[in-house]
CSV table of C-alpha atoms in Angstrom, one decimal:
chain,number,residue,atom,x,y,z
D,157,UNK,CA,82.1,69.7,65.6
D,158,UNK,CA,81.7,73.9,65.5
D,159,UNK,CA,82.1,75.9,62.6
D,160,UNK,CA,84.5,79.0,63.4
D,161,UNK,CA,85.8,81.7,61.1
D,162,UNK,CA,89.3,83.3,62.0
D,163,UNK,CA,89.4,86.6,60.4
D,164,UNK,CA,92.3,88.3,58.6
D,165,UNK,CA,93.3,90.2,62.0
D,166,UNK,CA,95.1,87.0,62.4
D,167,UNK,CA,97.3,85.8,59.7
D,168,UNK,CA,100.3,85.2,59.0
D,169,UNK,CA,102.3,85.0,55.9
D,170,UNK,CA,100.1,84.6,52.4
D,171,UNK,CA,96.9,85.5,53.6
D,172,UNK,CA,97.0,82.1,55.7
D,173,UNK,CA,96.4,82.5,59.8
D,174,UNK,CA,99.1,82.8,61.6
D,175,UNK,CA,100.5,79.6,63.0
D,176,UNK,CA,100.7,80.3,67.0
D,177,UNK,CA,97.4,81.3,66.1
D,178,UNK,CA,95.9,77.9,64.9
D,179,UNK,CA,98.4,76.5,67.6
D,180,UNK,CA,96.4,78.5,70.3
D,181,UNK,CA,92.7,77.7,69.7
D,182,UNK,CA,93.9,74.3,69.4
D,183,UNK,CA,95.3,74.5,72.6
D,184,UNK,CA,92.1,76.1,73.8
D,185,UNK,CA,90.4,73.2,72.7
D,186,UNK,CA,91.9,71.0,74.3
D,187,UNK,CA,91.7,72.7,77.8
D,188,UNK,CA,95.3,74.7,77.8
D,189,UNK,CA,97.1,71.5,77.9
D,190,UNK,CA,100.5,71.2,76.7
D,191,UNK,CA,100.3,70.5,72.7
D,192,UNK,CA,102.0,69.5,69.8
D,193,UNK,CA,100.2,71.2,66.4
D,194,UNK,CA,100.6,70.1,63.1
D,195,UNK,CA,99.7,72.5,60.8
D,196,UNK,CA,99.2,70.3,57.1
D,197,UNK,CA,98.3,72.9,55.4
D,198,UNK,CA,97.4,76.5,55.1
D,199,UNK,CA,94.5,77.2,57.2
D,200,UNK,CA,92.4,80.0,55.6
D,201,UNK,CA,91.0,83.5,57.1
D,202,UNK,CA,87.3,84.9,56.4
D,203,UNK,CA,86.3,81.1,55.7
D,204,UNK,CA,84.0,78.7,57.7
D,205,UNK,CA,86.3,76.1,59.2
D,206,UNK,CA,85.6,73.4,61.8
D,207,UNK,CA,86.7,72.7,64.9
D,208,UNK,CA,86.3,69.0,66.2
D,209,UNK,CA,87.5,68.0,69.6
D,210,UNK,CA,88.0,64.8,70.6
D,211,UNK,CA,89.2,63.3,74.4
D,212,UNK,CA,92.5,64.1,74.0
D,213,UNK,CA,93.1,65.6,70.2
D,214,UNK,CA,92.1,68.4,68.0
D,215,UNK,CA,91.5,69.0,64.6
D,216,UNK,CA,90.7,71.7,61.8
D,217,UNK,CA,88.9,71.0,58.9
D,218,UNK,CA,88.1,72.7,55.4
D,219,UNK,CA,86.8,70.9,52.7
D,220,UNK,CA,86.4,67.4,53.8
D,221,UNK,CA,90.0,67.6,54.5
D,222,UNK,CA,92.1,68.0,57.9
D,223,UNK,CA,94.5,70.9,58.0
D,224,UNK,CA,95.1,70.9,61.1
D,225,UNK,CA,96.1,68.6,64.1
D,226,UNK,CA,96.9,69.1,68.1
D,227,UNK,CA,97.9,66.2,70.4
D,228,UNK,CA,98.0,66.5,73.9
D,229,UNK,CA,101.9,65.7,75.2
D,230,UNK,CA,103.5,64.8,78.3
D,231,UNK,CA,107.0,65.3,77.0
D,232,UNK,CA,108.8,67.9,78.2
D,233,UNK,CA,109.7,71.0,76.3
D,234,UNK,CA,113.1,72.1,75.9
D,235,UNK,CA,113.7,75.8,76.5
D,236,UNK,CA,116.3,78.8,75.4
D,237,UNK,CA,118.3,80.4,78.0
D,238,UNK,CA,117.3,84.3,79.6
D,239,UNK,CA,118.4,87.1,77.5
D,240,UNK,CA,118.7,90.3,80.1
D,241,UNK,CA,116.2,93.6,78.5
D,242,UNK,CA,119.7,95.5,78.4
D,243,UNK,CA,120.6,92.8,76.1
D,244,UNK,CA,117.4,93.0,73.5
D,245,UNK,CA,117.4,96.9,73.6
D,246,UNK,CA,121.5,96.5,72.4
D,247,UNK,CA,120.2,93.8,69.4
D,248,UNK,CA,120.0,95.0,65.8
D,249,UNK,CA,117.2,95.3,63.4
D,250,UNK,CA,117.5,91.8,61.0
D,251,UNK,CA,118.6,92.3,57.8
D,252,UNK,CA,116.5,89.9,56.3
D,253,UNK,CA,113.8,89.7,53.2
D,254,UNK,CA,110.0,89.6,55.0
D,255,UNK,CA,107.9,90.9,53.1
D,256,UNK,CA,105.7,87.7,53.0
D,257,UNK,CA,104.9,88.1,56.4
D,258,UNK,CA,104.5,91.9,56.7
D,259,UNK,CA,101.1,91.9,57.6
D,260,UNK,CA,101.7,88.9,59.8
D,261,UNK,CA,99.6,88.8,63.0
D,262,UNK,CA,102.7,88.7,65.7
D,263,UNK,CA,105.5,90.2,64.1
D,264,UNK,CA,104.5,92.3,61.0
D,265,UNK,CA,105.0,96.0,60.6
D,266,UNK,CA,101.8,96.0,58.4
D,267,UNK,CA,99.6,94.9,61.2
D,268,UNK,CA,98.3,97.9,63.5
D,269,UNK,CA,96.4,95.2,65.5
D,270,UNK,CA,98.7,92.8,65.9
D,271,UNK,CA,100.8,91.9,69.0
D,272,UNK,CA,103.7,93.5,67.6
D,273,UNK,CA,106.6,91.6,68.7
D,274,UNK,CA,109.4,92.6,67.2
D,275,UNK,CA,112.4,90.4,66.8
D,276,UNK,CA,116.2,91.8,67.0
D,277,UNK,CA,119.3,89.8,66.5
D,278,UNK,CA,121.2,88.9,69.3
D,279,UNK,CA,125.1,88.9,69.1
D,280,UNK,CA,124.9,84.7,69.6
D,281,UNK,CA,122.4,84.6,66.3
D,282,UNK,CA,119.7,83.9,68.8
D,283,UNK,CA,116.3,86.7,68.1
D,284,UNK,CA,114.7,88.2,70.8
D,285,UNK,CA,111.9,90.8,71.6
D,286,UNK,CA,110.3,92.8,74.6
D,287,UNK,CA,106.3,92.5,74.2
D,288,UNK,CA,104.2,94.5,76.6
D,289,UNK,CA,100.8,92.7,75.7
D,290,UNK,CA,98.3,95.3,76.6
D,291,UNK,CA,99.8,97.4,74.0
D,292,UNK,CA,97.7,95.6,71.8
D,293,UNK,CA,94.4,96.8,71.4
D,294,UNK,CA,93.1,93.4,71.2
D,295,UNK,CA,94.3,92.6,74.5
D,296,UNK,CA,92.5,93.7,77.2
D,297,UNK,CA,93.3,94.2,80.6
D,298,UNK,CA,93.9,91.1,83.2
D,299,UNK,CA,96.2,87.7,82.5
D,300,UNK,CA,97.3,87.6,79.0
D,301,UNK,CA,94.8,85.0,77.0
D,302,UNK,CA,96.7,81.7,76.6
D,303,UNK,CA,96.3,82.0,72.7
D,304,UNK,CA,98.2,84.8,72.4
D,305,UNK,CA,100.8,83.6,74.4
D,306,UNK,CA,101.5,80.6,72.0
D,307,UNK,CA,101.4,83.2,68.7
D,308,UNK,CA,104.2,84.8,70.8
D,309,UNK,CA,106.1,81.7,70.6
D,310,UNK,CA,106.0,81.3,66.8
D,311,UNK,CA,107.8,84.2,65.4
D,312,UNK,CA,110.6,84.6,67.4
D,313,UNK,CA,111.9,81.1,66.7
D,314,UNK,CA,111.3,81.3,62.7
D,315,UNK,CA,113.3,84.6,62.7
D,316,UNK,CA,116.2,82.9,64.2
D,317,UNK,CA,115.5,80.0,61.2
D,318,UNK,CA,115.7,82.6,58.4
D,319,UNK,CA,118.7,84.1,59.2
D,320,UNK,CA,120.4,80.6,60.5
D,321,UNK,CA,119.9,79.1,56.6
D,322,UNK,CA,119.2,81.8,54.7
D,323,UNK,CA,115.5,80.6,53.8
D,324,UNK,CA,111.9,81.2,53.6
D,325,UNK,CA,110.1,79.3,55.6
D,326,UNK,CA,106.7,78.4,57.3
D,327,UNK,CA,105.5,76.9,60.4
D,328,UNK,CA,104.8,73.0,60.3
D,329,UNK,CA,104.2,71.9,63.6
D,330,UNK,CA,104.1,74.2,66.8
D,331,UNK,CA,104.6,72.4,70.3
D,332,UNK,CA,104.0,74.6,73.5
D,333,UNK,CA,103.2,74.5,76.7
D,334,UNK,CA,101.4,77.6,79.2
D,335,UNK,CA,102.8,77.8,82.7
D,336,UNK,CA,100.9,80.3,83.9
D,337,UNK,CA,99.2,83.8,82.3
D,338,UNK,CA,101.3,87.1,83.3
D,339,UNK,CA,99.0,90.1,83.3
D,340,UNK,CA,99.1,91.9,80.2
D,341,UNK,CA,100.7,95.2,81.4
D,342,UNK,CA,103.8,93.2,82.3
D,343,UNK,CA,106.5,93.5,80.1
D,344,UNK,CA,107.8,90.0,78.7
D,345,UNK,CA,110.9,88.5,76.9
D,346,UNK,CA,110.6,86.8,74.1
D,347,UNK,CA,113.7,84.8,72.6
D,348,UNK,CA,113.9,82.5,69.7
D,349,UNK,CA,117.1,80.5,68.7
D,350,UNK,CA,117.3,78.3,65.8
D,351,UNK,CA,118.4,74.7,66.8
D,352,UNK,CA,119.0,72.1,64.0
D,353,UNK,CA,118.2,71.7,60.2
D,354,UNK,CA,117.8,68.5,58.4
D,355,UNK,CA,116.7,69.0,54.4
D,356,UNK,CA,114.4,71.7,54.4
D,357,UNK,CA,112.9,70.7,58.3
D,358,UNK,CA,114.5,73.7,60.6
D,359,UNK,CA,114.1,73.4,64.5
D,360,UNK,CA,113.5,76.1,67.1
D,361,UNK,CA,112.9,76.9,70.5
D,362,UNK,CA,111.0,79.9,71.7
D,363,UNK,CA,110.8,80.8,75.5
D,364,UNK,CA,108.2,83.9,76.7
D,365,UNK,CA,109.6,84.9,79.8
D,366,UNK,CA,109.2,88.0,82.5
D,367,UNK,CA,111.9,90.3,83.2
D,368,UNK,CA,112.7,88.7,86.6
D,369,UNK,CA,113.6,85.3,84.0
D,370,UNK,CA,110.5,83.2,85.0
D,371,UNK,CA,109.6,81.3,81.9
D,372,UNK,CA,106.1,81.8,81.2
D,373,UNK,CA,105.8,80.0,78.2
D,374,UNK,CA,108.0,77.5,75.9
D,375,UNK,CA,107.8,75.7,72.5
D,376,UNK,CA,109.8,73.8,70.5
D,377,UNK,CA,109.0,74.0,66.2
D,378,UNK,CA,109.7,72.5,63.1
D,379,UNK,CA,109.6,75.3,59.9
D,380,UNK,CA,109.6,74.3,56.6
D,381,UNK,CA,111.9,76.1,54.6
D,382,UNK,CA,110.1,77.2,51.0
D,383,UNK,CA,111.4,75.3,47.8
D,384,UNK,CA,112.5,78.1,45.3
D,385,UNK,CA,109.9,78.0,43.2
D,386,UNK,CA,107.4,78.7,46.3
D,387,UNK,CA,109.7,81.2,47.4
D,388,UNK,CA,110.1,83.1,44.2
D,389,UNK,CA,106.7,83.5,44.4
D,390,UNK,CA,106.2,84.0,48.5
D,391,UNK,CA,108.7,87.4,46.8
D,392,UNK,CA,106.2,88.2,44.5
D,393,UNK,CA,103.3,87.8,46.9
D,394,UNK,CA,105.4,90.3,49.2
């Protein structure tokens, strides 16, 4: 067991890290394997956490408690179909309330040193985003490191969430899976489409992919939609 801390460069919504985040040193962890991450509950920036690794899991803990999991899998990962760059440059700007994740890690607008992947809505629903990693300042130059290709996969998908049932909601487990690292100054496609809902459990798939279609990353999620009290105050938060 190591203790780590993950500063605020990387959060997501209240203050929490981002979930691709926690998904990616998990993954990290555990060699780059494929992964399903549970994240049981928020995991918190600026504090000493630990890391503990076993053969073929991970874990997060804080406070005698786990609060976060990663598996590895052998399942396959389902993944969204291509969406052309003409296609994302013609999507519009979601109309949706974000504020609780506007200084989010991957997508927020309040994040200078984020990853800035910004999500558009396609005319099928679906959400999707060009990402040129090096324009990142926290990516350097060479293949694109594996944890920032799984925070790519997260956002995408819970836009497409949002606007499908008209909720706030949170990441609550995160499975991905790396086929191989482009190099940073490529320019990638990132495409998110919501997938089912069940009670307040909303699936999504998110598929990185380069401009020539190859899918360099996938994921499949399960979000958490807020209950209203939690969302009334995720607004006030915002």
């Amino acid at each position: 067991m190591r203790q780590l801390t993950i500063t605020s460069t990387y959060q997501g919504p209240f203050g929490a890290v981002n979930g691709g985040y926690v998904a990616g040193i998990l993954a990290d962890a555990l060699g780059g394997a494929p992964t399903n991450v549970r994240i049981r509950k928020p995991v918190p920036v600026d504090t000493p956490i630990y890391l503990a690794r076993r053969i073929d899991s991970a874990l997060l803990r804080y406070e005698d408690q786990t609060i976060a999991s990663a598996e590895i899998i052998d399942d396959d990962i389902p993944e969204t179909s291509f969406v052309s760059l003409d296609e994302v440059l013609a999507g519009e700007r979601p109309q949706l309330d974000l504020g609780m994740f506007a200084s989010c890690f991957v997508c927020g607008l309040g994040a200078p040193e984020g990853l800035g992947i910004q999500p558009v809505r396609l005319e099928d629903d679906r959400f999707a985003a060009v990402w040129q990693p090096a324009d990142s300042d926290l990516v350097g130059p060479g293949p694109v490191p594996e944890a920032y290709l799984r925070c790519a996969l997260d956002c995408p998908g819970g836009f497409a969430v949002i606007h499908a049932n008209q909720a706030l909601a949170v990441t609550g487990t995160l499975t991905t899976k790396v086929n191989f690292r482009p190099d940073a100054s490529e320019r990638l496609i990132v495409v998110g489409e919501s997938t089912w809902s069940e009670g307040r459990k909303l699936g999504a798939t998110t598929t990185v992919f380069t401009e020539s279609a190859d899918v360099v990353a996938t994921a499949s999620a399960v979000w958490v939609a807020l209950n209203p009290v939690a969302s009334r105050l995720a607004e006030a938060v915002a």
